[in-house]
Amino acid sequence: MENEEKSAQNYIALLRGINVGGHRKIAMAELRSLLSEAGFTKVKTYIQTGNVGFQAKAQDKLVLKARLEKLIREGFGLDVPVVVLTQQELKAIFDQNPYKAEDQKQNYFVLLSAVPREEDVLEASKKTYPHDVYSIHGPCIYLYCPQGYGQTKFNLSYFEKKLHVNATGRNYNTIVKLLSLSDI
């Protein structure tokens, strides 16, 4: 058991588009049970929008992502895109935020399922939004919305299409909480 824990890796899984507006409902207690029964350990969730911290034997994240998506499809009957990050990756993303000095409450992180190709980043970066600024670095789009996310015209679907990745957004406070949640 001790060797198993030593080879275990801390992960964060971010589910896209669940429990929003009463659609695509997944109870977090049921999600925790599903993942625990599937062999994941120290499973924790944060709020109802699909933020999960857990431990699993260190493995390829694409394999882990596919496994989680399959478990959710079989357990809840929903096709839910999942972004999987290690604790270290999430910390690096957080630390690289170019808008740190700005009002942190208006900082958002759009986490990508993979690092997009440079030519796709260049094409997607041509899009501008009134009042909002963003920057694409590695597996994250950093977004600063001085008027609040509720007022932004930022379009997640546009970036998924242009960058050829799945994406899910989280605000600054959620990222801070996820970092502590993943410190299992």
Short mmCIF file of C-alpha atoms in Angstrom, two decimals:
data_model
loop_
_atom_site.label_atom_id
_atom_site.label_comp_id
_atom_site.label_asym_id
_atom_site.label_seq_id
_atom_site.Cartn_x
_atom_site.Cartn_y
_atom_site.Cartn_z
CA MET A 1 0.00 0.00 0.00
CA GLU A 2 2.82 2.41 0.88
CA ASN A 3 4.49 1.83 -2.52
CA GLU A 4 1.14 2.39 -4.24
CA GLU A 5 0.77 5.78 -2.54
CA LYS A 6 4.31 6.74 -3.50
CA SER A 7 3.61 6.04 -7.18
CA ALA A 8 0.31 7.90 -6.99
CA GLN A 9 0.07 11.29 -8.69
CA ASN A 10 -2.20 14.18 -7.70
CA TYR A 11 -4.54 15.19 -10.53
CA ILE A 12 -7.26 17.72 -11.14
CA ALA A 13 -10.08 16.90 -13.56
CA LEU A 14 -12.23 19.72 -14.87
CA LEU A 15 -15.56 18.70 -16.38
CA ARG A 16 -17.02 21.01 -18.99
CA GLY A 17 -20.61 22.18 -19.00
CA ILE A 18 -22.22 20.20 -16.19
CA ASN A 19 -24.82 21.48 -13.72
CA VAL A 20 -25.21 24.74 -15.61
CA GLY A 21 -28.72 26.12 -15.82
CA GLY A 22 -30.22 22.83 -14.65
CA HIS A 23 -28.77 20.89 -17.58
CA ARG A 24 -26.39 17.93 -17.70
CA LYS A 25 -26.78 17.24 -14.00
CA ILE A 26 -24.19 15.25 -12.10
CA ALA A 27 -24.35 15.10 -8.31
CA MET A 28 -20.87 15.55 -6.88
CA ALA A 29 -21.43 12.85 -4.24
CA GLU A 30 -22.28 10.39 -7.03
CA LEU A 31 -19.26 11.50 -9.04
CA ARG A 32 -16.97 10.98 -6.03
CA SER A 33 -18.45 7.50 -5.51
CA LEU A 34 -18.07 6.60 -9.19
CA LEU A 35 -14.41 7.62 -9.24
CA SER A 36 -13.65 5.94 -5.91
CA GLU A 37 -15.26 2.70 -7.07
CA ALA A 38 -13.15 2.90 -10.24
CA GLY A 39 -9.98 2.89 -8.12
CA PHE A 40 -9.17 6.58 -7.80
CA THR A 41 -8.18 7.60 -4.28
CA LYS A 42 -8.59 10.70 -2.12
CA VAL A 43 -11.35 11.96 -4.42
CA LYS A 44 -12.58 15.46 -3.55
CA THR A 45 -14.89 17.81 -5.41
CA TYR A 46 -15.31 21.56 -5.27
CA ILE A 47 -18.64 23.24 -6.01
CA GLN A 48 -21.13 21.75 -8.43
CA THR A 49 -19.48 22.63 -11.74
CA GLY A 50 -17.19 19.63 -12.04
CA ASN A 51 -13.91 20.27 -10.26
CA VAL A 52 -12.34 17.07 -8.98
CA GLY A 53 -9.08 16.47 -7.16
CA PHE A 54 -7.88 12.88 -6.83
CA GLN A 55 -4.93 10.55 -6.79
CA ALA A 56 -4.24 7.86 -9.33
CA LYS A 57 -1.28 5.81 -10.35
CA ALA A 58 0.89 8.08 -12.50
CA GLN A 59 -0.13 7.60 -16.11
CA ASP A 60 -0.53 9.30 -19.45
CA LYS A 61 -3.07 12.12 -19.04
CA LEU A 62 -4.76 11.34 -22.35
CA VAL A 63 -5.43 7.79 -21.16
CA LEU A 64 -6.70 9.15 -17.85
CA LYS A 65 -8.91 11.71 -19.65
CA ALA A 66 -10.41 8.99 -21.86
CA ARG A 67 -11.02 6.79 -18.84
CA LEU A 68 -12.79 9.57 -16.93
CA GLU A 69 -14.95 10.48 -19.93
CA LYS A 70 -15.91 6.82 -20.36
CA LEU A 71 -16.78 6.46 -16.66
CA ILE A 72 -18.98 9.58 -16.83
CA ARG A 73 -20.66 8.40 -20.04
CA GLU A 74 -21.37 4.95 -18.57
CA GLY A 75 -22.26 6.20 -15.08
CA PHE A 76 -24.37 9.24 -15.99
CA GLY A 77 -25.21 8.81 -19.67
CA LEU A 78 -23.50 12.09 -20.57
CA ASP A 79 -20.71 12.93 -22.99
CA VAL A 80 -18.67 15.40 -20.96
CA PRO A 81 -15.33 16.77 -22.13
CA VAL A 82 -12.73 16.52 -19.37
CA VAL A 83 -9.47 18.42 -18.97
CA VAL A 84 -6.91 16.64 -16.77
CA LEU A 85 -3.96 18.41 -15.18
CA THR A 86 -1.38 17.43 -12.63
CA GLN A 87 -1.08 19.57 -9.54
CA GLN A 88 2.26 20.86 -10.83
CA GLU A 89 0.76 21.83 -14.20
CA LEU A 90 -2.08 23.76 -12.58
CA LYS A 91 0.41 25.56 -10.33
CA ALA A 92 2.56 26.50 -13.34
CA ILE A 93 -0.51 27.78 -15.21
CA PHE A 94 -1.52 29.85 -12.20
CA ASP A 95 1.99 31.27 -11.76
CA GLN A 96 2.27 32.23 -15.45
CA ASN A 97 -0.87 34.40 -15.40
CA PRO A 98 0.14 37.61 -17.23
CA TYR A 99 -2.67 39.57 -15.54
CA LYS A 100 -1.56 39.00 -11.94
CA ALA A 101 -1.34 42.71 -11.18
CA GLU A 102 -4.89 43.30 -12.40
CA ASP A 103 -8.03 42.89 -10.31
CA GLN A 104 -7.82 39.19 -9.50
CA LYS A 105 -11.61 38.84 -9.30
CA GLN A 106 -11.76 39.58 -13.02
CA ASN A 107 -9.09 37.02 -14.00
CA TYR A 108 -10.26 33.84 -15.71
CA PHE A 109 -8.40 30.75 -16.82
CA VAL A 110 -9.60 28.81 -19.85
CA LEU A 111 -7.89 25.45 -19.49
CA LEU A 112 -7.24 23.54 -22.68
CA SER A 113 -7.19 19.78 -23.20
CA ALA A 114 -3.86 20.08 -25.04
CA VAL A 115 -1.28 22.66 -26.00
CA PRO A 116 -2.51 24.04 -29.33
CA ARG A 117 -0.33 24.29 -32.42
CA GLU A 118 1.45 27.63 -32.80
CA GLU A 119 -0.22 28.39 -36.14
CA ASP A 120 -3.64 27.83 -34.54
CA VAL A 121 -2.71 30.16 -31.67
CA LEU A 122 -1.68 32.85 -34.14
CA GLU A 123 -4.96 32.52 -36.04
CA ALA A 124 -7.15 32.45 -32.92
CA SER A 125 -5.30 35.43 -31.42
CA LYS A 126 -6.58 37.69 -34.20
CA LYS A 127 -9.98 37.82 -32.47
CA THR A 128 -10.50 40.86 -30.25
CA TYR A 129 -13.18 41.71 -27.72
CA PRO A 130 -14.26 45.13 -26.49
CA HIS A 131 -13.03 45.76 -22.93
CA ASP A 132 -11.47 42.30 -22.50
CA VAL A 133 -7.94 41.11 -23.08
CA TYR A 134 -6.62 37.58 -23.35
CA SER A 135 -3.40 35.76 -23.94
CA ILE A 136 -2.88 32.17 -25.07
CA HIS A 137 0.09 30.44 -23.44
CA GLY A 138 0.56 26.69 -23.52
CA PRO A 139 -2.52 24.86 -22.25
CA CYS A 140 -4.34 28.00 -21.05
CA ILE A 141 -6.08 31.11 -22.30
CA TYR A 142 -5.66 33.82 -19.70
CA LEU A 143 -8.60 36.20 -19.79
CA TYR A 144 -9.00 39.52 -18.05
CA CYS A 145 -12.53 40.97 -18.03
CA PRO A 146 -12.52 44.33 -16.21
CA GLN A 147 -16.31 44.59 -16.53
CA GLY A 148 -16.83 41.04 -15.27
CA TYR A 149 -17.28 37.70 -17.00
CA GLY A 150 -21.03 38.23 -17.22
CA GLN A 151 -20.42 41.16 -19.56
CA THR A 152 -17.78 39.59 -21.80
CA LYS A 153 -18.33 38.66 -25.43
CA PHE A 154 -15.52 36.07 -25.16
CA ASN A 155 -16.67 32.92 -26.94
CA LEU A 156 -15.29 29.61 -25.70
CA SER A 157 -16.64 27.70 -28.72
CA TYR A 158 -14.72 29.98 -31.09
CA PHE A 159 -11.44 29.10 -29.36
CA GLU A 160 -12.18 25.39 -29.21
CA LYS A 161 -12.85 25.42 -32.94
CA LYS A 162 -9.81 27.54 -33.86
CA LEU A 163 -7.39 25.79 -31.49
CA HIS A 164 -8.74 22.25 -32.10
CA VAL A 165 -8.98 21.49 -28.37
CA ASN A 166 -11.61 21.13 -25.67
CA ALA A 167 -11.67 23.94 -23.15
CA THR A 168 -13.28 24.82 -19.85
CA GLY A 169 -13.11 28.06 -17.91
CA ARG A 170 -12.59 28.73 -14.23
CA ASN A 171 -12.29 31.98 -12.31
CA TYR A 172 -9.33 33.04 -10.21
CA ASN A 173 -10.87 31.98 -6.89
CA THR A 174 -11.71 28.52 -8.23
CA ILE A 175 -8.13 28.00 -9.42
CA VAL A 176 -6.84 29.00 -5.98
CA LYS A 177 -9.23 26.53 -4.37
CA LEU A 178 -8.28 23.78 -6.83
CA LEU A 179 -4.63 24.23 -5.96
CA SER A 180 -5.42 23.65 -2.30
CA LEU A 181 -7.82 20.81 -3.15
CA SER A 182 -5.13 19.04 -5.16
CA ASP A 183 -2.71 19.27 -2.23
CA ILE A 184 -4.01 15.90 -1.06
#
